[in-house]
mmCIF file of C-alpha atoms in Angstrom:
data_model
loop_
_atom_site.group_PDB
_atom_site.id
_atom_site.type_symbol
_atom_site.label_atom_id
_atom_site.label_comp_id
_atom_site.label_asym_id
_atom_site.label_seq_id
_atom_site.Cartn_x
_atom_site.Cartn_y
_atom_site.Cartn_z
ATOM 1 C CA MET A 1 -13.362 -23.654 -19.606
ATOM 2 C CA ASN A 2 -11.915 -27.159 -19.052
ATOM 3 C CA SER A 3 -13.358 -30.053 -21.020
ATOM 4 C CA PRO A 4 -15.257 -32.665 -18.867
ATOM 5 C CA ASN A 5 -12.732 -35.266 -19.886
ATOM 6 C CA ARG A 6 -9.729 -33.141 -19.029
ATOM 7 C CA THR A 7 -8.145 -33.076 -15.601
ATOM 8 C CA THR A 8 -6.338 -29.972 -14.407
ATOM 9 C CA HIS A 9 -3.541 -30.501 -11.804
ATOM 10 C CA ILE A 10 -2.556 -27.567 -9.552
ATOM 11 C CA ARG A 11 0.690 -27.842 -7.806
ATOM 12 C CA LEU A 12 0.930 -25.913 -4.580
ATOM 13 C CA THR A 13 4.349 -24.360 -3.955
ATOM 14 C CA SER A 14 4.234 -23.348 -0.375
ATOM 15 C CA HIS A 15 7.365 -25.270 0.506
ATOM 16 C CA PRO A 16 10.783 -25.368 -1.206
ATOM 17 C CA GLU A 17 11.402 -28.300 -3.482
ATOM 18 C CA PRO A 18 14.669 -30.140 -3.439
ATOM 19 C CA ASN A 19 15.066 -29.921 -7.282
ATOM 20 C CA ALA A 20 13.924 -26.308 -7.743
ATOM 21 C CA ALA A 21 14.519 -24.915 -11.204
ATOM 22 C CA THR A 22 17.427 -22.562 -12.069
ATOM 23 C CA VAL A 23 16.714 -19.378 -13.959
ATOM 24 C CA ARG A 24 17.887 -19.366 -17.582
ATOM 25 C CA ARG A 25 19.032 -15.742 -17.336
ATOM 26 C CA PRO A 26 20.490 -15.115 -13.811
ATOM 27 C CA ILE A 27 20.955 -11.561 -12.662
ATOM 28 C CA LYS A 28 24.464 -10.677 -11.429
ATOM 29 C CA TRP A 29 23.546 -7.638 -9.373
ATOM 30 C CA GLY A 30 26.198 -4.840 -9.216
ATOM 31 C CA VAL A 31 28.191 -5.925 -12.305
ATOM 32 C CA SER A 32 29.333 -2.948 -14.286
ATOM 33 C CA ASP A 33 28.565 -4.504 -17.801
ATOM 34 C CA PRO A 34 24.751 -4.392 -18.088
ATOM 35 C CA LYS A 35 24.708 -7.333 -20.507
ATOM 36 C CA GLU A 36 26.752 -9.412 -18.079
ATOM 37 C CA ARG A 37 24.461 -8.166 -15.298
ATOM 38 C CA GLY A 38 21.465 -9.323 -17.248
ATOM 39 C CA PRO A 39 18.001 -7.864 -17.901
ATOM 40 C CA VAL A 40 15.203 -7.861 -15.328
ATOM 41 C CA ILE A 41 12.433 -9.953 -16.770
ATOM 42 C CA GLY A 42 9.145 -9.936 -14.778
ATOM 43 C CA SER A 43 6.714 -10.403 -17.660
ATOM 44 C CA ILE A 44 4.559 -13.594 -18.054
ATOM 45 C CA THR A 45 4.355 -13.787 -21.829
ATOM 46 C CA ASN A 46 7.120 -16.311 -21.824
ATOM 47 C CA PRO A 47 7.307 -17.786 -18.265
ATOM 48 C CA SER A 48 10.535 -19.652 -18.960
ATOM 49 C CA ASP A 49 12.349 -16.327 -19.381
ATOM 50 C CA ARG A 50 11.301 -14.945 -16.007
ATOM 51 C CA ASN A 51 14.218 -14.289 -13.628
ATOM 52 C CA VAL A 52 12.455 -12.272 -10.879
ATOM 53 C CA ILE A 53 9.749 -12.743 -8.255
ATOM 54 C CA GLY A 54 6.581 -10.672 -8.826
ATOM 55 C CA ALA A 55 5.428 -8.737 -11.908
ATOM 56 C CA HIS A 56 6.318 -5.568 -13.713
ATOM 57 C CA GLY A 57 4.178 -2.557 -12.776
ATOM 58 C CA GLY A 58 4.118 -3.622 -9.157
ATOM 59 C CA SER A 59 0.985 -2.123 -7.559
ATOM 60 C CA TYR A 60 -0.588 -1.757 -11.006
ATOM 61 C CA SER A 61 -0.196 -5.501 -11.922
ATOM 62 C CA LEU A 62 -3.593 -6.273 -10.342
ATOM 63 C CA TYR A 63 -5.263 -3.615 -12.530
ATOM 64 C CA ARG A 64 -3.702 -5.311 -15.547
ATOM 65 C CA ALA A 65 -5.146 -8.645 -14.331
ATOM 66 C CA LEU A 66 -8.551 -6.980 -14.075
ATOM 67 C CA ALA A 67 -8.243 -5.554 -17.579
ATOM 68 C CA ILE A 68 -7.438 -9.148 -18.859
ATOM 69 C CA SER A 69 -10.430 -10.516 -16.954
ATOM 70 C CA ALA A 70 -12.639 -7.903 -18.565
ATOM 71 C CA ARG A 71 -11.296 -8.943 -21.914
ATOM 72 C CA ALA A 72 -10.046 -5.434 -22.470
ATOM 73 C CA LEU A 73 -6.357 -6.480 -22.733
ATOM 74 C CA ASN A 74 -4.639 -9.333 -24.477
ATOM 75 C CA PRO A 75 -2.531 -11.103 -21.905
ATOM 76 C CA MET A 76 0.197 -11.661 -24.478
ATOM 77 C CA ALA A 77 0.454 -7.960 -25.422
ATOM 78 C CA ARG A 78 3.926 -6.438 -25.360
ATOM 79 C CA PRO A 79 4.866 -2.781 -25.136
ATOM 80 C CA ASP A 80 6.122 -0.986 -28.279
ATOM 81 C CA LEU A 81 9.130 0.902 -27.009
ATOM 82 C CA HIS A 82 9.715 2.902 -30.171
ATOM 83 C CA ASN A 83 10.486 6.567 -29.254
ATOM 84 C CA THR A 84 10.116 5.974 -25.510
ATOM 85 C CA HIS A 85 13.802 6.341 -24.718
ATOM 86 C CA PRO A 86 14.790 8.889 -22.069
ATOM 87 C CA THR A 87 14.915 12.585 -22.880
ATOM 88 C CA ALA A 88 17.951 13.057 -20.641
ATOM 89 C CA GLU A 89 20.991 10.881 -20.057
ATOM 90 C CA ILE A 90 21.573 9.652 -16.528
ATOM 91 C CA GLY A 91 24.535 7.427 -15.782
ATOM 92 C CA PRO A 92 26.130 5.106 -15.538
ATOM 93 C CA HIS A 93 27.758 6.513 -12.339
ATOM 94 C CA PRO A 94 30.327 4.799 -10.051
ATOM 95 C CA GLN A 95 27.676 4.371 -7.321
ATOM 96 C CA TRP A 96 25.872 1.920 -9.606
ATOM 97 C CA PHE A 97 28.663 -0.646 -9.085
ATOM 98 C CA GLU A 98 29.731 0.209 -5.508
ATOM 99 C CA PRO A 99 28.762 -2.793 -3.314
ATOM 100 C CA GLY A 100 25.517 -2.266 -1.453
ATOM 101 C CA ARG A 101 25.049 1.273 -2.670
ATOM 102 C CA ILE A 102 21.830 0.608 -4.721
ATOM 103 C CA VAL A 103 19.583 -2.384 -3.809
ATOM 104 C CA SER A 104 16.021 -1.099 -4.344
ATOM 105 C CA LEU A 105 16.014 -0.104 -8.057
ATOM 106 C CA ASP A 106 17.519 -1.254 -11.307
ATOM 107 C CA PRO A 107 20.129 1.401 -12.282
ATOM 108 C CA TRP A 108 19.859 0.242 -15.929
ATOM 109 C CA GLY A 109 16.027 0.323 -15.815
ATOM 110 C CA HIS A 110 15.790 3.290 -18.200
ATOM 111 C CA MET A 111 18.187 1.950 -20.826
ATOM 112 C CA VAL A 112 16.717 -1.474 -21.494
ATOM 113 C CA GLY A 113 15.374 -0.579 -24.943
ATOM 114 C CA GLN A 114 18.879 0.307 -26.124
ATOM 115 C CA ILE A 115 21.107 -2.168 -24.119
ATOM 116 C CA TYR A 116 18.882 -5.196 -24.754
ATOM 117 C CA ARG A 117 17.613 -4.297 -28.191
ATOM 118 C CA ASP A 118 18.807 -7.513 -29.736
ATOM 119 C CA ASP A 119 17.196 -9.644 -27.027
ATOM 120 C CA ILE A 120 13.886 -7.781 -27.390
ATOM 121 C CA ALA A 121 14.081 -8.216 -31.173
ATOM 122 C CA SER A 122 14.598 -11.949 -30.615
ATOM 123 C CA ASP A 123 11.234 -12.183 -28.764
ATOM 124 C CA VAL A 124 12.477 -11.689 -25.146
ATOM 125 C CA ASP A 125 9.928 -9.585 -23.239
ATOM 126 C CA ILE A 126 12.105 -7.072 -21.388
ATOM 127 C CA ARG A 127 10.525 -3.943 -19.983
ATOM 128 C CA PRO A 128 11.726 -0.574 -18.658
ATOM 129 C CA THR A 129 11.429 -0.029 -14.829
ATOM 130 C CA ILE A 130 12.518 3.653 -15.176
ATOM 131 C CA ALA A 131 11.176 6.398 -17.512
ATOM 132 C CA ILE A 132 12.626 9.864 -18.041
ATOM 133 C CA THR A 133 10.677 12.747 -19.744
ATOM 134 C CA LYS A 134 10.625 16.499 -19.947
ATOM 135 C CA ALA A 135 7.736 18.515 -18.435
ATOM 136 C CA ARG A 136 6.622 21.782 -16.974
ATOM 137 C CA LEU A 137 5.552 22.113 -13.359
ATOM 138 C CA ASN A 138 3.070 24.829 -12.325
ATOM 139 C CA MET A 139 1.721 25.430 -8.891
ATOM 140 C CA PRO A 140 -0.207 28.514 -7.667
ATOM 141 C CA GLU A 141 2.226 29.056 -4.840
ATOM 142 C CA ILE A 142 5.069 29.603 -7.269
ATOM 143 C CA LEU A 143 3.079 32.494 -8.786
ATOM 144 C CA SER A 144 2.585 33.831 -5.257
ATOM 145 C CA ALA A 145 6.392 33.674 -4.738
ATOM 146 C CA MET A 146 6.926 35.559 -7.958
ATOM 147 C CA GLY A 147 4.404 38.171 -6.987
ATOM 148 C CA ALA A 148 6.214 38.533 -3.634
ATOM 149 C CA LYS A 149 9.534 39.013 -5.492
ATOM 150 C CA ARG A 150 10.999 35.868 -3.949
ATOM 151 C CA LEU A 151 11.331 34.393 -7.321
ATOM 152 C CA LYS A 152 11.848 36.013 -10.751
ATOM 153 C CA ALA A 153 11.255 34.566 -14.183
ATOM 154 C CA ASP A 154 14.332 33.885 -16.253
ATOM 155 C CA GLY A 155 12.719 32.424 -19.350
ATOM 156 C CA GLY A 156 14.585 29.091 -18.838
ATOM 157 C CA VAL A 157 14.200 27.508 -15.428
ATOM 158 C CA LEU A 158 11.209 29.664 -14.612
ATOM 159 C CA ARG A 159 8.928 31.272 -17.144
ATOM 160 C CA ALA A 160 6.703 34.354 -16.610
ATOM 161 C CA SER A 161 3.606 32.063 -16.564
ATOM 162 C CA GLY A 162 4.930 30.384 -13.437
ATOM 163 C CA ASP A 163 5.905 27.247 -15.338
ATOM 164 C CA ILE A 164 9.054 25.483 -14.103
ATOM 165 C CA SER A 165 11.047 23.444 -16.570
ATOM 166 C CA VAL A 166 11.785 20.069 -15.191
ATOM 167 C CA THR A 167 13.120 16.664 -16.036
ATOM 168 C CA LYS A 168 10.769 14.083 -14.596
ATOM 169 C CA VAL A 169 11.747 10.562 -13.705
ATOM 170 C CA ALA A 170 9.500 7.621 -12.704
ATOM 171 C CA VAL A 171 11.212 4.768 -10.868
ATOM 172 C CA ASP A 172 9.576 1.440 -10.173
ATOM 173 C CA PRO A 173 10.991 -0.519 -7.264
ATOM 174 C CA VAL A 174 13.269 -3.461 -8.016
ATOM 175 C CA TRP A 175 14.593 -5.148 -4.913
ATOM 176 C CA TYR A 176 17.798 -7.115 -4.725
ATOM 177 C CA LEU A 177 16.950 -9.348 -1.806
ATOM 178 C CA PRO A 178 20.407 -9.959 -0.358
ATOM 179 C CA GLY A 179 21.063 -6.262 -0.399
ATOM 180 C CA ILE A 180 17.685 -5.422 1.203
ATOM 181 C CA ALA A 181 18.301 -7.941 3.970
ATOM 182 C CA GLU A 182 21.721 -6.394 4.623
ATOM 183 C CA ARG A 183 20.264 -2.870 4.844
ATOM 184 C CA PHE A 184 17.831 -4.014 7.572
ATOM 185 C CA GLY A 185 20.255 -6.205 9.415
ATOM 186 C CA CYS A 186 18.482 -9.519 8.966
ATOM 187 C CA ALA A 187 19.173 -12.773 7.167
ATOM 188 C CA GLU A 188 17.992 -13.087 3.610
ATOM 189 C CA GLY A 189 16.076 -16.213 4.478
ATOM 190 C CA GLU A 190 14.283 -14.492 7.349
ATOM 191 C CA LEU A 191 13.422 -11.517 4.987
ATOM 192 C CA ARG A 192 11.974 -13.911 2.297
ATOM 193 C CA ARG A 193 9.974 -15.897 4.869
ATOM 194 C CA THR A 194 8.519 -12.760 6.431
ATOM 195 C CA LEU A 195 7.678 -11.186 3.010
ATOM 196 C CA PHE A 196 5.943 -14.402 2.092
ATOM 197 C CA GLU A 197 4.003 -14.770 5.327
ATOM 198 C CA GLN A 198 2.967 -11.081 5.740
ATOM 199 C CA THR A 199 1.572 -10.923 2.220
ATOM 200 C CA GLY A 200 -0.621 -13.918 2.895
ATOM 201 C CA GLY A 201 1.542 -16.210 0.747
ATOM 202 C CA MET A 202 1.032 -14.029 -2.307
ATOM 203 C CA PHE A 203 4.537 -14.660 -3.577
ATOM 204 C CA PRO A 204 5.442 -18.374 -2.877
ATOM 205 C CA GLU A 205 8.567 -18.025 -5.020
ATOM 206 C CA LEU A 206 10.153 -16.059 -2.175
ATOM 207 C CA VAL A 207 10.498 -19.342 -0.300
ATOM 208 C CA THR A 208 10.559 -21.815 -3.192
ATOM 209 C CA ARG A 209 12.988 -20.139 -5.566
ATOM 210 C CA PRO A 210 16.285 -19.238 -3.853
ATOM 211 C CA ASP A 211 17.819 -19.021 -7.357
ATOM 212 C CA MET A 212 15.768 -15.824 -7.938
ATOM 213 C CA SER A 213 17.301 -12.987 -5.885
ATOM 214 C CA VAL A 214 15.307 -9.985 -7.362
ATOM 215 C CA PHE A 215 11.743 -9.082 -6.361
ATOM 216 C CA LEU A 216 9.304 -6.635 -7.890
ATOM 217 C CA PRO A 217 7.262 -5.539 -4.892
ATOM 218 C CA PRO A 218 3.619 -4.340 -5.303
ATOM 219 C CA ILE A 219 4.262 -0.914 -3.823
ATOM 220 C CA GLY A 220 4.248 2.635 -5.062
ATOM 221 C CA ASN A 221 7.039 4.113 -7.137
ATOM 222 C CA ILE A 222 9.367 7.179 -6.747
ATOM 223 C CA THR A 223 8.987 10.268 -8.874
ATOM 224 C CA VAL A 224 12.006 12.550 -9.223
ATOM 225 C CA TYR A 225 11.767 16.146 -10.463
ATOM 226 C CA VAL A 226 15.153 17.643 -11.592
ATOM 227 C CA ILE A 227 15.189 21.359 -11.941
ATOM 228 C CA GLY A 228 18.308 22.537 -13.855
ATOM 229 C CA GLU A 229 20.788 20.615 -15.963
ATOM 230 C CA VAL A 230 20.681 16.822 -15.334
ATOM 231 C CA ALA A 231 24.227 16.507 -16.686
ATOM 232 C CA LYS A 232 25.538 18.653 -13.782
ATOM 233 C CA LEU A 233 24.273 16.369 -11.079
ATOM 234 C CA SER A 234 27.500 14.308 -10.695
ATOM 235 C CA HIS A 235 29.900 17.168 -11.130
ATOM 236 C CA PRO A 236 31.655 17.663 -7.727
ATOM 237 C CA LYS A 237 31.357 21.530 -7.908
ATOM 238 C CA THR A 238 27.644 21.643 -8.648
ATOM 239 C CA ARG A 239 25.564 23.035 -5.833
ATOM 240 C CA ILE A 240 22.535 20.793 -5.127
ATOM 241 C CA ALA A 241 19.326 21.707 -3.274
ATOM 242 C CA CYS A 242 17.133 18.737 -2.393
ATOM 243 C CA ARG A 243 13.743 17.928 -0.877
ATOM 244 C CA VAL A 244 13.074 14.296 -0.186
ATOM 245 C CA HIS A 245 9.317 14.090 0.330
ATOM 246 C CA ASP A 246 7.026 11.325 1.468
ATOM 247 C CA GLU A 247 3.574 11.278 -0.030
ATOM 248 C CA CYS A 248 0.690 13.012 1.772
ATOM 249 C CA ASN A 249 -2.368 12.999 -0.453
ATOM 250 C CA GLY A 250 -4.533 15.134 1.922
ATOM 251 C CA SER A 251 -2.036 17.920 2.050
ATOM 252 C CA ASP A 252 -0.040 17.617 -1.221
ATOM 253 C CA VAL A 253 -3.218 17.352 -3.398
ATOM 254 C CA PHE A 254 -6.119 18.596 -1.366
ATOM 255 C CA GLY A 255 -4.505 21.271 0.831
ATOM 256 C CA SER A 256 -5.321 19.789 4.297
ATOM 257 C CA ASP A 257 -3.854 22.122 6.906
ATOM 258 C CA ILE A 258 -3.334 19.450 9.583
ATOM 259 C CA CYS A 259 0.255 19.003 8.520
ATOM 260 C CA THR A 260 3.157 20.878 6.946
ATOM 261 C CA CYS A 261 3.508 18.476 3.993
ATOM 262 C CA ARG A 262 2.460 20.631 1.041
ATOM 263 C CA PRO A 263 4.030 23.853 2.443
ATOM 264 C CA TYR A 264 7.301 22.027 2.920
ATOM 265 C CA LEU A 265 7.128 20.424 -0.506
ATOM 266 C CA VAL A 266 6.511 23.774 -2.221
ATOM 267 C CA HIS A 267 9.118 25.493 -0.040
ATOM 268 C CA GLY A 268 11.527 22.828 -1.345
ATOM 269 C CA ILE A 269 10.486 23.479 -4.984
ATOM 270 C CA GLU A 270 11.043 27.225 -4.553
ATOM 271 C CA GLU A 271 14.490 26.622 -3.086
ATOM 272 C CA CYS A 272 15.314 24.161 -5.959
ATOM 273 C CA VAL A 273 14.304 26.809 -8.493
ATOM 274 C CA ARG A 274 16.482 29.402 -6.774
ATOM 275 C CA GLU A 275 19.380 27.024 -6.817
ATOM 276 C CA ALA A 276 19.032 26.148 -10.482
ATOM 277 C CA GLN A 277 18.775 29.801 -11.406
ATOM 278 C CA SER A 278 22.215 30.233 -9.717
ATOM 279 C CA GLY A 279 23.763 27.487 -11.803
ATOM 280 C CA GLY A 280 23.147 24.606 -9.546
ATOM 281 C CA VAL A 281 20.540 21.763 -9.647
ATOM 282 C CA GLY A 282 17.415 21.132 -7.529
ATOM 283 C CA ILE A 283 16.033 17.710 -6.738
ATOM 284 C CA ILE A 284 12.584 16.771 -5.532
ATOM 285 C CA ALA A 285 12.351 13.039 -4.756
ATOM 286 C CA TYR A 286 8.683 12.112 -4.136
ATOM 287 C CA ASN A 287 8.182 8.693 -2.453
ATOM 288 C CA ARG A 288 4.840 6.963 -2.514
ATOM 289 C CA LYS A 289 4.684 6.229 1.279
ATOM 290 C CA GLU A 290 1.187 7.535 2.224
ATOM 291 C CA GLY A 291 0.683 8.034 5.949
ATOM 292 C CA ARG A 292 4.210 7.180 7.031
ATOM 293 C CA ALA A 293 3.803 4.009 4.799
ATOM 294 C CA LEU A 294 0.905 2.900 7.022
ATOM 295 C CA GLY A 295 -1.775 3.951 4.501
ATOM 296 C CA GLU A 296 -4.446 6.612 4.339
ATOM 297 C CA VAL A 297 -7.005 4.521 6.111
ATOM 298 C CA THR A 298 -4.753 4.242 9.125
ATOM 299 C CA LYS A 299 -3.906 7.891 8.903
ATOM 300 C CA PHE A 300 -7.562 8.996 9.059
ATOM 301 C CA LEU A 301 -8.236 6.602 11.979
ATOM 302 C CA VAL A 302 -5.357 8.243 13.819
ATOM 303 C CA TYR A 303 -6.726 11.663 13.086
ATOM 304 C CA ASN A 304 -10.039 10.579 14.763
ATOM 305 C CA ALA A 305 -8.225 9.087 17.744
ATOM 306 C CA ARG A 306 -6.118 12.409 18.209
ATOM 307 C CA LYS A 307 -9.050 14.716 17.929
ATOM 308 C CA ARG A 308 -11.268 12.710 20.271
ATOM 309 C CA GLN A 309 -8.977 12.081 23.132
ATOM 310 C CA GLU A 310 -9.453 13.787 26.456
ATOM 311 C CA GLY A 311 -7.900 17.262 26.312
ATOM 312 C CA GLY A 312 -7.949 17.376 22.563
ATOM 313 C CA ASP A 313 -5.054 16.947 20.065
ATOM 314 C CA LYS A 314 -1.657 17.148 21.884
ATOM 315 C CA ALA A 315 1.905 16.854 20.745
ATOM 316 C CA SER A 316 2.620 14.603 23.758
ATOM 317 C CA THR A 317 0.402 11.844 22.366
ATOM 318 C CA TYR A 318 0.801 12.499 18.626
ATOM 319 C CA PHE A 319 3.023 9.376 17.908
ATOM 320 C CA GLU A 320 1.465 7.352 20.652
ATOM 321 C CA ARG A 321 -2.004 7.421 18.955
ATOM 322 C CA THR A 322 -0.445 6.262 15.783
ATOM 323 C CA GLU A 323 1.261 3.368 17.537
ATOM 324 C CA CYS A 324 -2.022 2.345 19.240
ATOM 325 C CA VAL A 325 -3.800 2.136 15.853
ATOM 326 C CA ALA A 326 -1.021 0.779 13.622
ATOM 327 C CA GLY A 327 1.304 -0.944 16.081
ATOM 328 C CA VAL A 328 4.248 1.154 14.969
ATOM 329 C CA GLN A 329 4.866 4.887 14.963
ATOM 330 C CA ASP A 330 6.362 5.095 11.570
ATOM 331 C CA ALA A 331 6.939 2.401 8.914
ATOM 332 C CA ARG A 332 8.799 4.476 6.256
ATOM 333 C CA PHE A 333 12.238 3.246 7.513
ATOM 334 C CA GLN A 334 14.344 5.537 5.233
ATOM 335 C CA GLN A 335 17.087 2.980 4.665
ATOM 336 C CA LEU A 336 16.100 2.511 0.922
ATOM 337 C CA MET A 337 15.335 6.177 0.239
ATOM 338 C CA PRO A 338 18.911 7.258 -0.672
ATOM 339 C CA ASP A 339 19.244 4.750 -3.559
ATOM 340 C CA VAL A 340 17.693 7.012 -6.017
ATOM 341 C CA LEU A 341 20.024 9.883 -5.046
ATOM 342 C CA ASN A 342 22.958 7.487 -5.501
ATOM 343 C CA TRP A 343 21.504 6.513 -8.868
ATOM 344 C CA LEU A 344 21.570 10.211 -9.936
ATOM 345 C CA GLY A 345 25.304 10.209 -9.225
ATOM 346 C CA ILE A 346 25.010 12.661 -6.195
ATOM 347 C CA ARG A 347 27.858 12.809 -3.719
ATOM 348 C CA ARG A 348 26.856 15.903 -1.874
ATOM 349 C CA ILE A 349 23.707 17.854 -1.060
ATOM 350 C CA ASP A 350 24.425 21.476 -0.233
ATOM 351 C CA ARG A 351 20.931 22.339 1.022
ATOM 352 C CA LEU A 352 18.577 19.651 2.277
ATOM 353 C CA MET A 353 15.047 20.881 2.927
ATOM 354 C CA SER A 354 14.193 18.564 5.792
ATOM 355 C CA MET A 355 14.071 18.489 9.647
ATOM 356 C CA SER A 356 13.932 14.666 9.789
ATOM 357 C CA ASN A 357 16.829 12.914 11.456
ATOM 358 C CA MET A 358 15.663 9.668 9.880
ATOM 359 C CA LYS A 359 16.138 11.066 6.358
ATOM 360 C CA TYR A 360 19.389 12.835 7.227
ATOM 361 C CA ASP A 361 20.887 9.709 8.834
ATOM 362 C CA ALA A 362 19.914 7.496 5.894
ATOM 363 C CA ILE A 363 21.354 9.834 3.362
ATOM 364 C CA THR A 364 24.681 10.380 5.121
ATOM 365 C CA ALA A 365 24.963 6.618 5.909
ATOM 366 C CA SER A 366 24.719 5.975 2.112
ATOM 367 C CA GLY A 367 27.800 8.108 1.478
ATOM 368 C CA ILE A 368 26.199 11.452 0.503
ATOM 369 C CA GLU A 369 27.429 14.425 2.365
ATOM 370 C CA VAL A 370 24.744 16.977 3.625
ATOM 371 C CA VAL A 371 26.159 20.451 4.113
ATOM 372 C CA GLU A 372 23.033 22.275 5.430
ATOM 373 C CA ARG A 373 19.600 21.271 6.671
ATOM 374 C CA VAL A 374 16.984 23.878 5.937
ATOM 375 C CA PRO A 375 13.838 24.067 8.272
ATOM 376 C CA ILE A 376 10.408 25.073 7.031
ATOM 377 C CA PRO A 377 9.891 28.923 7.641
ATOM 378 C CA ALA A 378 7.508 29.608 10.488
ATOM 379 C CA GLU A 379 5.153 31.670 8.371
ATOM 380 C CA LEU A 380 4.479 28.609 6.194
ATOM 381 C CA VAL A 381 3.278 26.331 9.050
ATOM 382 C CA PRO A 382 -0.554 26.163 8.961
ATOM 383 C CA PRO A 383 -2.118 26.876 12.415
ATOM 384 C CA ASP A 384 -3.604 23.393 12.742
ATOM 385 C CA ALA A 385 -0.218 21.861 12.041
ATOM 386 C CA GLN A 386 1.367 23.198 15.219
ATOM 387 C CA VAL A 387 0.778 19.899 17.013
ATOM 388 C CA GLU A 388 2.531 17.958 14.342
ATOM 389 C CA LEU A 389 5.567 20.217 14.368
ATOM 390 C CA GLU A 390 5.901 20.177 18.189
ATOM 391 C CA ALA A 391 5.528 16.433 18.292
ATOM 392 C CA LYS A 392 8.248 15.942 15.721
ATOM 393 C CA LYS A 393 10.559 18.200 17.598
ATOM 394 C CA ALA A 394 9.860 16.345 20.875
ATOM 395 C CA ALA A 395 10.453 13.017 19.174
ATOM 396 C CA GLY A 396 13.937 14.071 18.075
ATOM 397 C CA TYR A 397 13.504 15.494 14.610
ATOM 398 C CA TYR A 398 16.249 17.818 13.665
ATOM 399 C CA THR A 399 15.543 21.410 14.699
ATOM 400 C CA PRO A 400 18.326 23.704 13.593
ATOM 401 C CA GLU A 401 18.496 27.299 14.523
ATOM 402 C CA GLY A 402 15.575 29.127 12.884
ATOM 403 C CA ALA A 403 13.195 26.206 13.079
ATOM 404 C CA PRO A 404 9.668 27.266 14.120
ATOM 405 C CA ASP A 405 8.830 26.868 17.754
ATOM 406 C CA ALA A 406 5.647 27.392 19.760
ATOM 407 C CA SER A 407 6.272 31.160 20.094
ATOM 408 C CA ASP A 408 6.774 31.598 16.397
ATOM 409 C CA LEU A 409 3.579 29.687 15.658
ATOM 410 C CA GLU A 410 1.544 31.607 18.133
ATOM 411 C CA LYS A 411 2.473 34.892 16.318
ATOM 412 C CA ILE A 412 0.974 33.569 13.141
ATOM 413 C CA LYS A 413 -1.990 31.681 14.631
ATOM 414 C CA GLY A 414 -5.317 32.979 13.391
ATOM 415 C CA ARG A 415 -3.762 35.012 10.586
ATOM 416 C CA ASP A 416 -4.349 34.360 6.946
ATOM 417 C CA LEU A 417 -1.252 32.827 5.474
ATOM 418 C CA GLU A 418 -0.113 33.443 1.968
ATOM 419 C CA ARG A 419 1.133 29.879 1.404
ATOM 420 C CA PHE A 420 3.842 29.211 -1.167
#
């Protein structure tokens, strides 16, 4: 609390200042030498070292603030990174330094404890934005696939218990603003101003600190599950199966049958296991973009609007009702999605489990070849998800030969499905 005799001066920073400060440790994005590139410093333990807008932890930074407010966390606490280094080596790959290839994550984010060891020892608060660990994945649908003889345990990739051996990667977003602006075809100044205004002025440095070109946005992260040998990912002869999946809490976690999200996700996992057992590698890239990046509240409002309209839920008004509620049909805009695939060193995907043109176009535009697109099998589509599937097909989603159509879905309607 301030003393009665002490005056506190608060300087508002809603407009650029002519003599704005210059960061002490500028980031040279895309430089191949990580020390020359410079570390990402978003901590507040020593404000003069900060060289990015925002804070580490992104969407979790507010919980950290609450913990400090509750006096449960010392605001000057720093992470002890001993023994937290990656369990698998990823990179560096040529894509890390190819202009414009990676703009939404820090490719060196998992190596900071090793690369910047001396800086950390000299009291610079540098924190990882990527973590890599080993784990086992177990889903009941995988056991069902084993029971149906579609998958067979091999003791390595897939165990008799149904456990799948995976390398698991968590990636926090790190946005290089000039590169983000180029991806979306706008001026960097316009992007900064819009980000500032549409977050209610939450990040004034977007408009007051042009010397800071990196932003840690308060959005969800990406989780990557690698099935098979990580070291094979960048080998040109390695076959790669991939499912790029956008979060759907209702289906992925709680099994809602109004969409195909969980069935397609688990179908992707099964195909990735099969590829890894054949000597290739499987990739599941899970993006936190709930409700087409519009949020779960909006998604549930749309559900109500769809179900209550005259004539019931219809494919012809599926996207229209979303736009009426949210103002846009889909806010995922997949332009940033391929960055994590380029970070992994991937040049070709042999089997992409997706029917989305948005995803396919973004991946191929980023320089990654897609050999085959694999639709969801008709028998995995829940009866209540027929409207979603028909609406996506009508809206121009990719529908290769073999993709479920209305006649396929009618054959399985009303039948108990053994879901993957």
